XYZ file of C-alpha atoms in Angstrom:
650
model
C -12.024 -1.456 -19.941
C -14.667 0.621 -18.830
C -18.114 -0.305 -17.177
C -20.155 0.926 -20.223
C -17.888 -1.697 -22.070
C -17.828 -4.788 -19.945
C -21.622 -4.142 -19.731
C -21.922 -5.095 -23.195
C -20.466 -8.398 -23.209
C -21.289 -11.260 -21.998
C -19.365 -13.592 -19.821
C -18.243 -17.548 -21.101
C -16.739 -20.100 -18.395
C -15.174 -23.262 -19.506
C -14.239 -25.412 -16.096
C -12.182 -28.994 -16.240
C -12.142 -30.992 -12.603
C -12.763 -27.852 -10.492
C -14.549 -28.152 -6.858
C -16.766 -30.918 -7.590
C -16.975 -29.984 -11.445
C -16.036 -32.393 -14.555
C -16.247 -30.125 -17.137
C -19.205 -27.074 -17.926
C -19.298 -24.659 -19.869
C -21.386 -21.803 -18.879
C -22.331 -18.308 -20.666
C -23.987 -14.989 -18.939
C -24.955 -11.456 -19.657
C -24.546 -8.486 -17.391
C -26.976 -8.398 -14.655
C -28.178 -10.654 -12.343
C -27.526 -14.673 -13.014
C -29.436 -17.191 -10.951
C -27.411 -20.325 -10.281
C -30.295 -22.703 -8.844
C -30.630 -25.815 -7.968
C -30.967 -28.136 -4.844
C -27.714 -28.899 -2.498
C -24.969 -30.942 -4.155
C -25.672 -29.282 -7.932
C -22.111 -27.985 -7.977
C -23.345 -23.999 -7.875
C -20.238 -23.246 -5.389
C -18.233 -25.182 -7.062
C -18.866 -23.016 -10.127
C -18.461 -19.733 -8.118
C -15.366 -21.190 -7.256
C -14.097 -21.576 -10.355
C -15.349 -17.733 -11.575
C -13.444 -16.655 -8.761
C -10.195 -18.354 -9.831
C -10.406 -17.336 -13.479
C -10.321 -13.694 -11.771
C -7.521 -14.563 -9.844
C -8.376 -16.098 -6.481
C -6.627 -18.889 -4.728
C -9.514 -19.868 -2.426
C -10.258 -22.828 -5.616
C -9.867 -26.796 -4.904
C -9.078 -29.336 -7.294
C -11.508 -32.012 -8.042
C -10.228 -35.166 -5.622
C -9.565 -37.571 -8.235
C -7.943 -35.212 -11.138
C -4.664 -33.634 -10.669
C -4.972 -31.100 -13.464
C -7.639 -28.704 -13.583
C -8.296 -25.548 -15.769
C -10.616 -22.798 -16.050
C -10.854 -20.260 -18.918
C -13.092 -16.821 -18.285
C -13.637 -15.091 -21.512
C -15.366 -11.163 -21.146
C -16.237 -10.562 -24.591
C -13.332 -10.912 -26.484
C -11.207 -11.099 -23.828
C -10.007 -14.650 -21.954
C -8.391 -15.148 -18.744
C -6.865 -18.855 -17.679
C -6.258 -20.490 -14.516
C -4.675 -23.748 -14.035
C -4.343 -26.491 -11.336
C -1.533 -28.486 -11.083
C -1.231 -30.937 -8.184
C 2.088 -31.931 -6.961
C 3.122 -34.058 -4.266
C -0.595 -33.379 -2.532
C -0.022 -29.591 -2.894
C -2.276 -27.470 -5.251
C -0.250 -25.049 -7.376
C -2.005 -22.857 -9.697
C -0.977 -21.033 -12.695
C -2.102 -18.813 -15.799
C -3.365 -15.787 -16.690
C -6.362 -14.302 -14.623
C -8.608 -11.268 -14.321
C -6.585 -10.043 -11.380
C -2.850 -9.670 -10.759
C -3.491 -9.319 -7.004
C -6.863 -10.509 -5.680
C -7.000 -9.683 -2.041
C -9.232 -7.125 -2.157
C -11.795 -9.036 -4.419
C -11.425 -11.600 -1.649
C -12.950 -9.095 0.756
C -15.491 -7.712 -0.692
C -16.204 -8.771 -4.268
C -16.410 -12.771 -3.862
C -19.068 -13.241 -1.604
C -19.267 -16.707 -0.714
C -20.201 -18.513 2.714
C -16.426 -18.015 4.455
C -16.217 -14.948 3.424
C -14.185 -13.042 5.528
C -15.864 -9.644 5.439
C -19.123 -11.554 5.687
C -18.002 -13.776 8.639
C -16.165 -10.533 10.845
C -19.928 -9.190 11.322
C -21.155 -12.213 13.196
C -17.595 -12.542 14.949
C -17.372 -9.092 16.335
C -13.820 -9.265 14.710
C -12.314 -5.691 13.922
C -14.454 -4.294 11.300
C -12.163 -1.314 10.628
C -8.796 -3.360 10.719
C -10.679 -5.399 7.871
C -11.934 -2.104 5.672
C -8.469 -0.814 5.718
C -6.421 -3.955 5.055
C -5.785 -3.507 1.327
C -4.522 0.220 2.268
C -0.504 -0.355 1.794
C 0.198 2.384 4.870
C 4.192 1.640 4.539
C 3.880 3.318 0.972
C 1.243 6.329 1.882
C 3.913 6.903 4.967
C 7.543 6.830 2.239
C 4.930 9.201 0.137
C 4.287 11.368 2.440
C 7.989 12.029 3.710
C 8.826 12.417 0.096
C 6.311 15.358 -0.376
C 7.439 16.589 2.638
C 11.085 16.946 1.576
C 9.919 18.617 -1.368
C 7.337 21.004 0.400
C 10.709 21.816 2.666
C 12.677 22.671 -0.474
C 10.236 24.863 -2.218
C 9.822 26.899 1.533
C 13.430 27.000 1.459
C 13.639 28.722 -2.183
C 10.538 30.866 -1.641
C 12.325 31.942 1.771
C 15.260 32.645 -0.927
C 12.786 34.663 -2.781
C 11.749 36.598 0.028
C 14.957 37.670 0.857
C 16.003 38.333 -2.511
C 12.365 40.885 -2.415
C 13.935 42.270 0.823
C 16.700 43.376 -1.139
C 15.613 44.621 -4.348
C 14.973 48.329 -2.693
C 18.400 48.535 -1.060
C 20.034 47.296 -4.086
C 17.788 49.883 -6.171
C 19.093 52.884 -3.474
C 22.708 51.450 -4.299
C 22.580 52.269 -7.935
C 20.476 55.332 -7.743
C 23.759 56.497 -5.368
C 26.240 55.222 -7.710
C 24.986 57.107 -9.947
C 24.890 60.176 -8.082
C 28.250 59.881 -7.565
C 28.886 58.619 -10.818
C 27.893 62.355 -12.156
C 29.485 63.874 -9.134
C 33.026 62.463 -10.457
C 32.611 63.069 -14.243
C 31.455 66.718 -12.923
C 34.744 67.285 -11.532
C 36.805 65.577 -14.165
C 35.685 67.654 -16.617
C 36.597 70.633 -14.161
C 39.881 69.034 -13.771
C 40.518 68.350 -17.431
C 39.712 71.969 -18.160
C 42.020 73.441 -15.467
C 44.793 70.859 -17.299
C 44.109 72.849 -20.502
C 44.267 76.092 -19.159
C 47.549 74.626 -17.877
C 48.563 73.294 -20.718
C 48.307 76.774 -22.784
C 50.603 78.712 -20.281
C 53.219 76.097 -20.012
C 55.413 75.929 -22.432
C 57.380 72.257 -22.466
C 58.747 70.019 -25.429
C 56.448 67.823 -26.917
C 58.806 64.987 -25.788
C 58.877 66.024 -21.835
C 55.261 65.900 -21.801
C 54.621 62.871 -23.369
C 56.995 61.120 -21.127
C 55.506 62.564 -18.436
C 52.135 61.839 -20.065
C 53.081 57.787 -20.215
C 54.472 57.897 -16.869
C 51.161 59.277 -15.096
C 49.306 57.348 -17.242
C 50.875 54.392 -16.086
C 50.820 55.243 -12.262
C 46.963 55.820 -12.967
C 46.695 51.639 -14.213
C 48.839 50.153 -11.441
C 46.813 52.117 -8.965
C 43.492 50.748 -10.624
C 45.103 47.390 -10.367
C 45.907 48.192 -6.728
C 42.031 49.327 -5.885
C 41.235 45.980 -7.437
C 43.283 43.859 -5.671
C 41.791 45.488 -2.335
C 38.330 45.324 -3.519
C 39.481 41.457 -4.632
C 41.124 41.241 -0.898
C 37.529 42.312 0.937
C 35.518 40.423 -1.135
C 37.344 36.973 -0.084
C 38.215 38.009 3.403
C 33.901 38.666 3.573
C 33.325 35.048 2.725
C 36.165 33.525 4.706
C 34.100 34.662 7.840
C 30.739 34.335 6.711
C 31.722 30.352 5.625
C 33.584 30.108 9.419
C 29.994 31.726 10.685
C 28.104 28.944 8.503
C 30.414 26.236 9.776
C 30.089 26.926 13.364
C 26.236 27.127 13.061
C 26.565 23.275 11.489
C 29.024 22.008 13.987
C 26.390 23.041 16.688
C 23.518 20.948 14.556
C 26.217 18.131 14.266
C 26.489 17.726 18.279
C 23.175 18.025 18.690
C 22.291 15.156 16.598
C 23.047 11.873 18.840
C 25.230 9.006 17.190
C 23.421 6.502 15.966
C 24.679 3.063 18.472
C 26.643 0.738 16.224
C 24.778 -2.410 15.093
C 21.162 -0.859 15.360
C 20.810 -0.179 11.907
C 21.810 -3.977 10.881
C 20.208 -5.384 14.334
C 17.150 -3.709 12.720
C 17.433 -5.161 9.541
C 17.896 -8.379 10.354
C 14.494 -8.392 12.717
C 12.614 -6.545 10.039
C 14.038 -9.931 7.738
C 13.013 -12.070 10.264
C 9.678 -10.970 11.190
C 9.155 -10.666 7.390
C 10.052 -14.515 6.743
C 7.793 -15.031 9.827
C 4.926 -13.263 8.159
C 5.330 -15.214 5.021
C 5.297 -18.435 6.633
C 2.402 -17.420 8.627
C 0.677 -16.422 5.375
C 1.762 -19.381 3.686
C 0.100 -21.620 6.464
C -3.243 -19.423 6.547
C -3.873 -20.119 2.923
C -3.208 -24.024 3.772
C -5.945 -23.631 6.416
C -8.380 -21.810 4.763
C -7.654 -24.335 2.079
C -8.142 -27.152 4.583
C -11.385 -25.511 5.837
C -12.859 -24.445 2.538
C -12.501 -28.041 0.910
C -14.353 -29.530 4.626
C -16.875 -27.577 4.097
C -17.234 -27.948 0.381
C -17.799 -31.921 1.322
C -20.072 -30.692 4.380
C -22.151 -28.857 1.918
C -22.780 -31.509 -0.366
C -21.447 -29.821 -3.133
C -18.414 -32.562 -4.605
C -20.968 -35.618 -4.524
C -18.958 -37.384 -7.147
C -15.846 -37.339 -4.253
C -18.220 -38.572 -1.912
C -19.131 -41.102 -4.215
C -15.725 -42.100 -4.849
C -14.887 -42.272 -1.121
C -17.921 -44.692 -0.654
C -16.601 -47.729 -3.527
C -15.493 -50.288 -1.340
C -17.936 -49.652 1.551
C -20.590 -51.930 2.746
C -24.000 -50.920 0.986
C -21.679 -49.082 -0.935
C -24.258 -49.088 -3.774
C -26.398 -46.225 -1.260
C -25.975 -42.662 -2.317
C -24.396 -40.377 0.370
C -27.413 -38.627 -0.199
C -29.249 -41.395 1.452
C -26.840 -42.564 4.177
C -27.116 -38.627 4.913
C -30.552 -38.925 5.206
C -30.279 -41.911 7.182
C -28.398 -42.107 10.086
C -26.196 -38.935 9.631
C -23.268 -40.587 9.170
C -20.691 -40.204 6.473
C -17.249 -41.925 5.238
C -14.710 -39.461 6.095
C -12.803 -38.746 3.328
C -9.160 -38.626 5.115
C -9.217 -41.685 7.334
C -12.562 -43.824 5.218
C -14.125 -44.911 8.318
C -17.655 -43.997 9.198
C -17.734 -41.293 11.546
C -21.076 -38.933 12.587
C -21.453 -35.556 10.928
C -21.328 -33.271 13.733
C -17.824 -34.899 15.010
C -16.219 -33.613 11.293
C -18.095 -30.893 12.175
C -16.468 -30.193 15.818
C -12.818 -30.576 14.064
C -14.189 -27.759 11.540
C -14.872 -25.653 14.229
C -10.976 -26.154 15.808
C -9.572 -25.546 12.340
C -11.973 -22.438 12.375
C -9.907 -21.390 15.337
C -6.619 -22.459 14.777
C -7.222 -20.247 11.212
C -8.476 -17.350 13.464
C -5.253 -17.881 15.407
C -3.075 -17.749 12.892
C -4.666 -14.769 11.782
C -4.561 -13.279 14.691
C -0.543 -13.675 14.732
C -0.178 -12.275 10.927
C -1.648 -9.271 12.213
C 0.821 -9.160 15.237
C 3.787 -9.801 12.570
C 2.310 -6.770 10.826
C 2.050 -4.537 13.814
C 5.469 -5.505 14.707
C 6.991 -4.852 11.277
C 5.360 -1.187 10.972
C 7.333 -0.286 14.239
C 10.605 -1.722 13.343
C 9.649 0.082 9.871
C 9.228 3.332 11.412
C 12.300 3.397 13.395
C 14.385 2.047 10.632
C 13.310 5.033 8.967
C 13.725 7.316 11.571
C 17.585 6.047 12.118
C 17.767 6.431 8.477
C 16.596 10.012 8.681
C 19.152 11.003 11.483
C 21.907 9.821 9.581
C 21.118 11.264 6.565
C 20.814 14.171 8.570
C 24.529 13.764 9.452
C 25.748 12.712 6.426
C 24.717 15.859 5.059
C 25.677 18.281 7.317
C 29.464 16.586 7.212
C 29.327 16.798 3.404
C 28.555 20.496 3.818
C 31.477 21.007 6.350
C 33.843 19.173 4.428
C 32.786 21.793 1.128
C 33.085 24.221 3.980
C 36.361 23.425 4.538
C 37.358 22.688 0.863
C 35.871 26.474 0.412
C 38.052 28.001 3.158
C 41.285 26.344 1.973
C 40.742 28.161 -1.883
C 40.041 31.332 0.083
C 43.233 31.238 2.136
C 45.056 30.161 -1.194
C 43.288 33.147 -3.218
C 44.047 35.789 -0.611
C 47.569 34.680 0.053
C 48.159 34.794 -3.687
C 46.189 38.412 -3.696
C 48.494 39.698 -0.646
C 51.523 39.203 -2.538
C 50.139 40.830 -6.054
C 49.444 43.882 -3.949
C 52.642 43.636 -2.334
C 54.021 43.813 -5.932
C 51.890 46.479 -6.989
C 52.429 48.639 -3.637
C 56.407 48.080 -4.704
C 55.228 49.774 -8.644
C 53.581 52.434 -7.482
C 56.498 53.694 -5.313
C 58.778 53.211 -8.222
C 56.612 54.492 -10.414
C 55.856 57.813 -8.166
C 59.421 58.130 -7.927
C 59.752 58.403 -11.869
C 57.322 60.922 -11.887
C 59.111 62.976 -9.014
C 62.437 62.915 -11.205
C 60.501 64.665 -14.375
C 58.535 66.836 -12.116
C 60.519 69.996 -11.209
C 59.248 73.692 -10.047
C 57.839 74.341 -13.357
C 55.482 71.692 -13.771
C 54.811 71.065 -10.018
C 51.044 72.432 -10.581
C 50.311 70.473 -13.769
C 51.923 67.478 -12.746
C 49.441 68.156 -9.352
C 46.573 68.421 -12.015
C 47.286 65.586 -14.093
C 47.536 63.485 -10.547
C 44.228 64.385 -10.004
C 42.658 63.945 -12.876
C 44.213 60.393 -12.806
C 42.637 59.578 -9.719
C 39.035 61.054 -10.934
C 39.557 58.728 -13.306
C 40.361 55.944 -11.768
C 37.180 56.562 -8.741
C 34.867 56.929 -12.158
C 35.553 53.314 -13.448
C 35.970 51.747 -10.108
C 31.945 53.093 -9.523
C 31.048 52.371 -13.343
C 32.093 48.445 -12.159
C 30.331 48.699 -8.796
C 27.332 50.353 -10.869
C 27.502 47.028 -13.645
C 27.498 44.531 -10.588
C 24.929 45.770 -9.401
C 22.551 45.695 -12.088
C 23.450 42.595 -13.127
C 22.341 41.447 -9.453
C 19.355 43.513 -9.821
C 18.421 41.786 -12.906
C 19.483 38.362 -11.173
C 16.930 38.949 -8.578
C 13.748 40.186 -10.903
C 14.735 36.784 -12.792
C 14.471 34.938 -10.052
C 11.317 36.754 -8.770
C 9.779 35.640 -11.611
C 9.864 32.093 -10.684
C 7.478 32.940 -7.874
C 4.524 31.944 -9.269
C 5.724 28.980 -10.787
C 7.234 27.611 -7.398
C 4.178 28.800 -5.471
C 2.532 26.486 -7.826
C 4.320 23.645 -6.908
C 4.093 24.022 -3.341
C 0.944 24.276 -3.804
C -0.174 20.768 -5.827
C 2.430 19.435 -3.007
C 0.557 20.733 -0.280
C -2.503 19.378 -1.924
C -1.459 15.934 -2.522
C 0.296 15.995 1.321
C -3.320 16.642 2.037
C -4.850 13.932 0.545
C -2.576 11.273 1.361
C -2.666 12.159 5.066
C -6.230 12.224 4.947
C -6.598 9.352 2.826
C -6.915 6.181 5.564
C -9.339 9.114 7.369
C -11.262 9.321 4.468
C -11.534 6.006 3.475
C -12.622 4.842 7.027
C -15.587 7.836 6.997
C -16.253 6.420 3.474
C -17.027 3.322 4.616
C -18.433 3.888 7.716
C -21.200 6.276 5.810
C -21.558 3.611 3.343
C -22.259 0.934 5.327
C -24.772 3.529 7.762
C -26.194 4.292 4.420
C -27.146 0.985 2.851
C -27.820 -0.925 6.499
C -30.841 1.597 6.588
C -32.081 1.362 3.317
C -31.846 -2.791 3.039
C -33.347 -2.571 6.480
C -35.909 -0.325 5.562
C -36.062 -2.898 2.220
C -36.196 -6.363 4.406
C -38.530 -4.638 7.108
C -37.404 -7.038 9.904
C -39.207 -6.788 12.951
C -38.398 -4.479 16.055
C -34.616 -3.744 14.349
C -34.579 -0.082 14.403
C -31.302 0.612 13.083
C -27.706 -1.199 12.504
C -24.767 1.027 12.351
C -21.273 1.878 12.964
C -19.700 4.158 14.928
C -16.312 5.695 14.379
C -14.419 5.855 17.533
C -10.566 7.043 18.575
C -9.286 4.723 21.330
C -6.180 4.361 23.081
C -4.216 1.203 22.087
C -0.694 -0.367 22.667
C 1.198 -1.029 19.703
C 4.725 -2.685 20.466
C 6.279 -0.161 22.911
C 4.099 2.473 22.677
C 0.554 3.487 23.209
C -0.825 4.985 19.882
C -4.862 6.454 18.820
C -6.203 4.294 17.108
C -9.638 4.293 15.070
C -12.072 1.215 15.592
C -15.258 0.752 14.179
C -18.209 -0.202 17.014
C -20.927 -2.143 15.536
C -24.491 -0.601 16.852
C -27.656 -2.689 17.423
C -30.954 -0.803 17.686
C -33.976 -2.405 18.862
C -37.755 -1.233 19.299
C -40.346 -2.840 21.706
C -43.708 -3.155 21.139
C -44.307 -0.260 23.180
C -42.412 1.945 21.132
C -39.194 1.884 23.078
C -36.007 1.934 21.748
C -32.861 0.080 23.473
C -29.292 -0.829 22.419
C -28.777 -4.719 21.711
C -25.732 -6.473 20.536
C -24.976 -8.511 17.195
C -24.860 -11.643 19.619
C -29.299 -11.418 20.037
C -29.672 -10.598 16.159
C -31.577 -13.731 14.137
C -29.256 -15.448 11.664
C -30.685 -13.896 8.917
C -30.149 -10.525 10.564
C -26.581 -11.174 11.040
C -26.163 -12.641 7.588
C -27.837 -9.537 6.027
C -25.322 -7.007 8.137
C -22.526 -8.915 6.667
C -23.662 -8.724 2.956
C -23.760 -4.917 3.652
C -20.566 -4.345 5.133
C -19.127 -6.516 2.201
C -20.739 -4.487 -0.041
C -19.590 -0.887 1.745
C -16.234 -2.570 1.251
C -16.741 -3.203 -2.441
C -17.456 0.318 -2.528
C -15.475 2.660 -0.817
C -12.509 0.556 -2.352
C -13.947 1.030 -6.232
C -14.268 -2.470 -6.923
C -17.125 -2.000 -8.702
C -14.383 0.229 -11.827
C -11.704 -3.028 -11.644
C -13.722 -5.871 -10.389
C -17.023 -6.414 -12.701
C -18.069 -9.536 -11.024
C -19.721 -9.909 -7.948
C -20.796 -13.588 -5.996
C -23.352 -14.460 -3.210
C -23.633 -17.367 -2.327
C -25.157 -19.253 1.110
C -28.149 -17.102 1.600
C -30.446 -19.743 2.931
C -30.914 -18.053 6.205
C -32.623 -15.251 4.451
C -36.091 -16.201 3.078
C -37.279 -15.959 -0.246
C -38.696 -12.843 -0.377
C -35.916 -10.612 1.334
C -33.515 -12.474 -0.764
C -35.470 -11.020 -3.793
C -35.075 -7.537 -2.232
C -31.603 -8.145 -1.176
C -30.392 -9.569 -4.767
C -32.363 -6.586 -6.310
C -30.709 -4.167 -4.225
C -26.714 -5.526 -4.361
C -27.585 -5.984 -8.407
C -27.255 -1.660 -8.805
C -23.695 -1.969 -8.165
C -21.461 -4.989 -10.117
C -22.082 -5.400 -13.840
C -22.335 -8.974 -13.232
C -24.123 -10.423 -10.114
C -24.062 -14.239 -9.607
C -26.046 -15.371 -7.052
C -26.702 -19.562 -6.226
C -30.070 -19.958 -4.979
C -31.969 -23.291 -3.781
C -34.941 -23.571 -6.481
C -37.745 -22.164 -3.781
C -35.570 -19.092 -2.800
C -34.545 -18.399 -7.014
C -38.248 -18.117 -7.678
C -38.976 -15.341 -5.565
C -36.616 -13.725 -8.466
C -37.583 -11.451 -11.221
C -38.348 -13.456 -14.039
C -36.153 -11.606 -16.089
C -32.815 -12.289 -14.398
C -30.713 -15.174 -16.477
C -30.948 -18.450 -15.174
C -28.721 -21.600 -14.969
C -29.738 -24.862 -13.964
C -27.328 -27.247 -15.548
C -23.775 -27.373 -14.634
């Protein structure tokens, strides 16, 4: 579906115990749409649940349902999500927008932990987090692939080069044969008319010559036969040493190539398996914690008050909102043990789950780094035995090739030994007819035989060699065709190696781009400019030391003099660092194309920012997603232009 058509319709959400959601329905238009409304209204609840009908997992089920669905209809079109939970696990299910939402996670679903968003006021790896939807196992197998195929078009252009080469000589070789070609018939026909002159002034029985006649004539065949059989003999005893010159060459590749120690390949396997299952588990247990961590702060927010609620039945002054005790003493009924317990102590155990998420985080990306090594020499092992593998295949044709050869030229020696044996018995035949009388004709006819024979042994030298003549022009004319294709493979070799490059200047441009125009948009004070620089540095990987790209984030200040000095993210206000993050989200919506496969975009948690950069900010980020969703606190929502959709109610 293209932009131009998802612009045109408008979006429906129907949510059932979602977050801190009952049931809503809720309809929008392209553009912006205000959610707004004071804390505890349910607005990220009902991001939430937009981001689950397009496929997220970051979604909690309402605390006192244990089904929950959402349908997320785009014109004609609806998505489902379900909610099943089953022995205290959430499962979900359906249809969504997205068959694989990680990169709408990123960039595209801009909520409060987002990751993209948090990384900016972490100092985390900016570049690491750009390029993590970039599958570099598969641009790496692509690559080798093209690179196979670039080596066998070289290879057959090489071919064709040669075959060039030879086209003149082989040109010169018929241009001779046919020199000598007329050079024979020339003296046939000088031979056939001294055989006539002959013929007048001998005077023989018709029967006598004819026997002679058959008798020459068939000395002149077996000797043809004969010439072949040599020619036949040359021809095989030619290939017989160029294939022993071919199989020496690949013996000498074969001992270069080192054997491959028995076990690695299935030693390799079987850590690649484990480190796989470890990476799994790993991943499984992140989503638990960010889970764990989204829900906490869900209830820290204020946004599932009718949880809350149900958490404080049973309590003394029980009939108080948690509104009021809120308001009160700070102090809230935890909702895992019940007791009463201050807000900033959940909020210290927030903070460790923070960490332990980083942590795990921090070891998925180990896993990772470890698997790409073990990939790469997997592959590499792979690639020296298939190196062997090939060259014994070809020495084993080799020596299947050799073995007809000996059998062909064995079978050839004795045919000529036959043929040598015919020729004697046939010249002594001749020598019993001939006597001083027909000594000079019988000479003549000889002769004239063997002209004979030398003109249609060079008439078949003359046909192979056109034919091979021909061969080659036909296989000239593939030239262009193959150039071609070595060519488009060249090209797409190109791209693919330049591809994580590219994406990483992309982003880097983007983000330089947009930080100065929201900057120049917000106007905060003394900021001069926010931007990243892309750097090479040396880093360890495994075993080895490898260049690696990392993005450093830039901080330019201005005093009031005038001066400008480098600061760090760490002095930058809130609202400064909360701004940088929206734009490197939004460079990462971007330079991945989100905006062609992911229509909708969230923001949510901008209460650092006031009203009237939000304004800016929400007028700037609405040029890009078809559908912008923003939840605003009333005050900050009516900086807004009047004209963006608004919903109060859910």
């Amino acid at each position: 579906m293209s932009a131009e058509e998802l612009a045109e319709r408008d979006i429906h959400i129907h949510v059932e115990n979602v977050g801190g959601i009952d049931r809503t329905d809720v309809e929008t238009a392209a553009g912006v749409t205000v959610l707004t409304g004071r804390n505890a209204t349910n607005r990220t609840s009902l991001l939430q649940a937009v981001m689950a009908g397009l496929g997220s997992d970051s979604v909690s089920l309402k605390g006192d349902a244990d089904e929950g669905t959402v349908e997320l209809s785009i014109g004609d079109d609806t998505y489902t999500r379900t909610l099943t939970r089953e022995n205290g696990v959430v499962a979900t299910g359906g249809e969504p927008y997205l068959d694989d939402p990680t990169v709408a996670d990123l960039f595209a679903f801009l909520l409060e932990s987002n990751e993209a968003r948090r990384a900016v006021a972490r100092s985390d790896d900016l570049r690491d987090l750009i390029m993590r939807p970039i599958d570099t196992d598969v641009i790496r197998t692509e690559i080798s692939e093209l690179e196979d195929r670039r080596r066998e078009l070289d290879d057959q252009l090489d071919e064709l080069d040669t075959l060039q080469d030879d086209l003149p000589d082989l040109e010169a070789k018929r241009r001779r044969l046919d020199e000598q070609i007329a050079e024979k018939r020339d003296a046939l026909e000088a031979k056939e008319a001294e055989l006539d002159d002959a013929d007048r002034d001998v005077d023989e029985t018709r029967e006598e010559k004819a026997e002679l006649e058959d008798t020459l004539d068939e000395l002149r065949r077996t000797r043809s036969e004969l010439e072949d059989v040599r020619y036949d003999i040359d021809t095989h005893e030619e290939s017989v040493d160029a294939l022993h010159d071919e199989r020496a060459e690949l013996e000498a590749d074969y001992d270069e190539l080192p054997d491959a120690p028995a076990g690695e390949r299935s030693e390799l396997d079987a850590e690649i398996e484990r480190l796989r299952e470890r990476e799994s588990s790993l991943e499984s247990e992140l989503s638990e914690l960010q889970s764990i961590v989204q829900f906490n702060e869900d209830m820290l927010d204020g946004d599932d008050v009718g949880r809350l609620d149900s958490l404080n039945e049973g309590s003394p002054g029980g009939d108080d909102s948690v509104t009021d005790q809120l308001v009160a003493d700070e102090a809230v009924t935890c909702w895992t043990c019940g007791s009463d317990v201050e807000t900033n102590e959940i909020e210290a155990t927030l903070d460790r789950l923070r960490s332990l998420r980083q942590e795990t985080l921090d070891d998925v990306n180990d896993v990772r780094e470890q698997l790409d090594e073990l990939v790469a020499d997997r592959n590499a092992l792979d690639e020296k035995q298939q190196q062997r593998d090939r060259l014994e295949r070809r020495l084993d044709r080799i020596e299947g090739e050799l073995d007809d050869h000996e059998t062909t030229l064995d079978d050839l020696a004795a045919e000529r030994d036959a043929l040598t044996d015919e020729i004697e018995t046939l010249e002594a035949e001749v020598e019993q007819l001939e006597n001083e009388e027909y000594t000079e004709l019988l000479d003549l006819h000889k002769e004239a035989n063997q002209l004979e024979f030398e003109v249609g042994r060079l008439e078949g030298d003359r046909e192979e060699v056109v034919a091979e003549i021909a061969d080659v022009e036909e296989r000239l004319d593939e030239r262009d065709q193959l150039e071609d294709r070595r060519a488009d493979a060249q090209e797409e070799l190109e791209e693919l190696r330049t591809r994580i490059e590219r994406i990483e200047t992309e982003a880097v441009e983007g983000f330089n781009d947009h930080m100065a125009t929201v900057l120049d948009l917000l106007d905060y004070e003394n900021i001069e400019r926010i931007w990243i620089e892309r750097v090479e540095q040396t880093v360890r990987e495994g075993r080895r030391k490898v260049d690696k790209s990392v993005f450093e984030l830039h901080v330019v200040r201005t005093t009031q003099s005038g001066t400008a000095y480098e600061d760090t993210i760490d002095h930058l206000s809130e609202s400064e660092r909360e701004v940088t993050g929206l734009v490197f989200a939004l460079a990462g919506y971007l330079v991945h194309d989100l905006h062609e496969t992911v229509p909708v975009m969230l923001l949510d948690s901008l209460e650092a920012v006031d009203s009237d950069r939000i304004a800016r900010l929400v007028d700037y980020f609405a040029e890009y997603p078809d559908y912008l969703v923003v939840a605003l606190l009333p005050d900050d929502a009516a900086a807004l232009d009047d004209d963006y959709e608004r919903v109060t109610e859910i």
